[in-house]
């Protein structure tokens, strides 16, 4: 669910409006350090759109060309933690 929301390009599903699903994070795309705070906020907002999600805390770091997104997602039934890495 989390990976699908982050990797899907907005508008990929014809029956869902582009602003309702998808962030479109791509690997191998140039990312500047100045864009990280905005990306963190966008990730949290996108995951919070998922039904059953009550809160999301993201930690985004870029070091040596490796983007790390650590997520702590609170659902109605508990917490889920995951890390997504992209080079």
Coordinates of N, CA and C in Angstrom, one line a residue:
X1 N 0.8 -1.2 0.0 CA 0.0 0.0 0.0 C 0.9 1.3 0.0
X2 N 1.9 1.3 0.9 CA 2.7 2.5 1.0 C 3.6 2.7 -0.3
X3 N 4.2 1.6 -0.7 CA 5.1 1.7 -1.9 C 4.2 2.1 -3.1
X4 N 3.1 1.5 -3.2 CA 2.2 1.8 -4.4 C 1.8 3.3 -4.4
X5 N 1.5 3.9 -3.3 CA 1.2 5.3 -3.2 C 2.3 6.2 -3.6
X6 N 3.5 5.8 -3.2 CA 4.7 6.6 -3.4 C 5.2 6.5 -4.8
X7 N 5.1 5.3 -5.4 CA 5.7 5.1 -6.7 C 4.8 5.3 -7.9
X8 N 3.5 5.4 -7.7 CA 2.5 5.6 -8.7 C 2.5 7.0 -9.2
X9 N 2.5 7.2 -10.5 CA 2.4 8.6 -11.0 C 1.0 9.1 -10.9
X10 N 0.8 10.3 -10.5 CA -0.6 10.8 -10.4 C -1.3 10.7 -11.8
X11 N -2.5 10.3 -11.8 CA -3.2 10.1 -13.1 C -3.1 8.8 -13.8
X12 N -2.3 7.9 -13.1 CA -2.1 6.5 -13.7 C -3.4 5.7 -13.8
X13 N -4.2 5.9 -12.8 CA -5.5 5.2 -12.8 C -6.6 6.1 -13.4
X14 N -7.2 5.7 -14.5 CA -8.1 6.6 -15.2 C -9.4 6.9 -14.4
X15 N -9.7 6.0 -13.4 CA -10.9 6.2 -12.6 C -10.7 7.0 -11.3
X16 N -9.4 7.4 -11.1 CA -9.1 8.2 -9.9 C -8.4 9.5 -10.3
X17 N -8.9 10.6 -9.8 CA -8.4 11.9 -10.2 C -6.9 12.0 -9.7
X18 N -6.1 12.7 -10.5 CA -4.6 12.7 -10.2 C -4.3 13.2 -8.8
X19 N -5.1 14.1 -8.3 CA -4.7 14.6 -6.9 C -5.1 13.7 -5.8
X20 N -5.8 12.6 -6.1 CA -6.2 11.7 -5.1 C -5.3 10.5 -4.9
X21 N -4.5 10.1 -5.8 CA -3.7 8.9 -5.7 C -2.4 9.1 -6.5
X22 N -1.3 8.9 -5.8 CA 0.0 8.8 -6.4 C 0.9 10.0 -6.2
X23 N 2.2 9.7 -5.8 CA 3.2 10.8 -5.6 C 4.2 10.8 -6.7
X24 N 4.5 9.7 -7.3 CA 5.3 9.6 -8.5 C 6.8 9.8 -8.2
X25 N 7.3 9.3 -7.1 CA 8.7 9.3 -6.8 C 9.4 8.3 -7.7
X26 N 10.4 8.8 -8.4 CA 11.2 7.9 -9.3 C 12.6 7.7 -8.8
X27 N 13.1 6.5 -9.0 CA 14.5 6.3 -8.7 C 15.3 6.8 -9.9
X28 N 16.5 7.1 -9.6 CA 17.5 7.6 -10.6 C 17.1 8.9 -11.2
X29 N 16.4 9.7 -10.3 CA 16.0 11.1 -10.7 C 16.8 12.0 -9.8
X30 N 17.3 13.1 -10.3 CA 18.0 14.1 -9.6 C 17.2 14.7 -8.4
X31 N 17.8 14.6 -7.2 CA 17.1 15.2 -6.0 C 18.1 16.1 -5.3
X32 N 17.6 17.3 -5.0 CA 18.5 18.2 -4.3 C 18.1 18.2 -2.9
X33 N 19.1 18.5 -2.0 CA 18.9 18.6 -0.6 C 17.8 19.5 -0.2
X34 N 17.7 20.6 -0.9 CA 16.7 21.6 -0.6 C 15.3 21.1 -0.8
X35 N 15.1 20.1 -1.6 CA 13.8 19.5 -1.9 C 13.3 18.5 -0.8
X36 N 14.2 18.1 0.1 CA 13.9 17.0 1.0 C 12.8 17.4 2.0
X37 N 12.7 18.6 2.6 CA 11.6 19.0 3.5 C 10.3 18.9 2.8
X38 N 10.2 19.4 1.5 CA 9.0 19.4 0.8 C 8.6 17.9 0.5
X39 N 9.5 17.1 0.1 CA 9.3 15.7 -0.2 C 8.7 15.0 1.0
X40 N 9.3 15.3 2.2 CA 8.8 14.6 3.5 C 7.4 15.0 3.7
X41 N 7.0 16.2 3.5 CA 5.6 16.6 3.8 C 4.7 16.0 2.7
X42 N 5.1 15.9 1.5 CA 4.3 15.3 0.4 C 4.1 13.8 0.7
X43 N 5.1 13.1 1.2 CA 5.0 11.7 1.5 C 4.0 11.5 2.6
X44 N 4.1 12.3 3.7 CA 3.2 12.1 4.8 C 1.8 12.4 4.4
X45 N 1.6 13.4 3.6 CA 0.2 13.8 3.1 C -0.4 12.7 2.2
X46 N 0.5 12.1 1.3 CA 0.0 11.1 0.4 C -0.4 9.8 1.2
X47 N 0.4 9.4 2.1 CA 0.1 8.2 2.8 C -1.1 8.3 3.7
X48 N -1.3 9.5 4.3 CA -2.5 9.8 5.1 C -3.8 9.8 4.3
X49 N -3.7 9.8 3.0 CA -4.9 9.7 2.2 C -5.5 8.3 2.2
X50 N -4.7 7.3 2.5 CA -5.1 5.9 2.5 C -6.1 5.6 3.6
X51 N -7.2 4.9 3.2 CA -8.2 4.6 4.2 C -7.6 3.8 5.4
X52 N -8.0 4.1 6.6 CA -7.5 3.3 7.8 C -6.2 3.9 8.4
X53 N -5.6 4.9 7.7 CA -4.4 5.5 8.2 C -4.8 6.7 9.1
X54 N -4.2 6.8 10.3 CA -4.6 7.9 11.2 C -3.4 8.9 11.3
X55 N -2.2 8.5 11.1 CA -1.1 9.4 11.2 C 0.2 8.8 10.5
X56 N 1.0 9.6 10.0 CA 2.3 9.2 9.4 C 3.4 10.1 9.8
X57 N 4.5 9.5 10.1 CA 5.7 10.3 10.4 C 6.8 9.8 9.4
X58 N 7.4 10.6 8.6 CA 8.4 10.3 7.7 C 9.7 10.9 8.0
X59 N 10.8 10.2 7.8 CA 12.2 10.7 7.9 C 12.8 10.4 6.6
X60 N 13.3 11.5 5.9 CA 13.9 11.4 4.6 C 15.3 11.9 4.7
X61 N 16.2 11.0 4.2 CA 17.6 11.4 4.2 C 18.2 11.1 2.9
X62 N 19.2 11.9 2.5 CA 20.0 11.6 1.2 C 21.5 11.7 1.6
X63 N 22.1 10.5 1.4 CA 23.5 10.4 1.7 C 24.2 9.5 0.7
X64 N 25.3 10.0 0.1 CA 26.1 9.2 -0.8 C 25.2 8.7 -2.0
X65 N 24.3 9.5 -2.4 CA 23.4 9.1 -3.5 C 22.3 8.1 -3.2
X66 N 22.1 7.8 -1.9 CA 21.1 6.9 -1.5 C 20.0 7.7 -0.7
X67 N 18.8 7.6 -1.3 CA 17.6 8.2 -0.6 C 17.0 7.2 0.3
X68 N 16.8 7.5 1.5 CA 16.2 6.7 2.5 C 15.0 7.3 3.0
X69 N 13.9 6.6 3.0 CA 12.6 7.1 3.5 C 12.1 6.1 4.6
X70 N 12.2 6.6 5.8 CA 11.8 5.7 6.9 C 10.4 6.2 7.3
X71 N 9.5 5.3 7.5 CA 8.1 5.6 7.8 C 7.6 4.9 9.0
X72 N 6.9 5.7 9.8 CA 6.1 5.1 10.9 C 4.7 5.5 10.7
X73 N 3.9 4.5 10.4 CA 2.5 4.8 10.0 C 1.6 4.2 11.1
X74 N 0.7 5.0 11.5 CA -0.3 4.6 12.5 C -1.6 4.3 11.8
X75 N -2.0 3.0 12.0 CA -3.3 2.6 11.4 C -4.3 2.4 12.5
X76 N -5.5 2.1 12.1 CA -6.6 1.9 13.1 C -6.3 0.7 14.0
X77 N -5.4 -0.2 13.5 CA -5.2 -1.4 14.3 C -3.8 -1.5 14.9
X78 N -3.0 -0.4 14.7 CA -1.6 -0.4 15.3 C -0.6 0.4 14.4
X79 N 0.7 0.1 14.7 CA 1.7 0.8 14.0 C 2.4 -0.1 12.9
X80 N 2.9 0.5 11.8 CA 3.6 -0.2 10.8 C 4.9 0.7 10.6
X81 N 6.0 0.1 10.6 CA 7.3 0.8 10.3 C 7.9 0.1 9.1
X82 N 8.4 1.0 8.2 CA 9.1 0.4 7.0 C 10.1 1.4 6.5
X83 N 11.1 0.9 5.7 CA 12.1 1.8 5.1 C 12.2 1.5 3.6
X84 N 12.2 2.5 2.9 CA 12.3 2.4 1.4 C 13.6 3.1 1.0
X85 N 14.4 2.4 0.2 CA 15.7 2.9 -0.3 C 15.7 3.1 -1.8
X86 N 16.2 4.1 -2.3 CA 16.3 4.3 -3.7 C 17.7 4.9 -4.0
X87 N 18.3 4.5 -5.1 CA 19.6 5.0 -5.5 C 19.5 5.7 -6.8

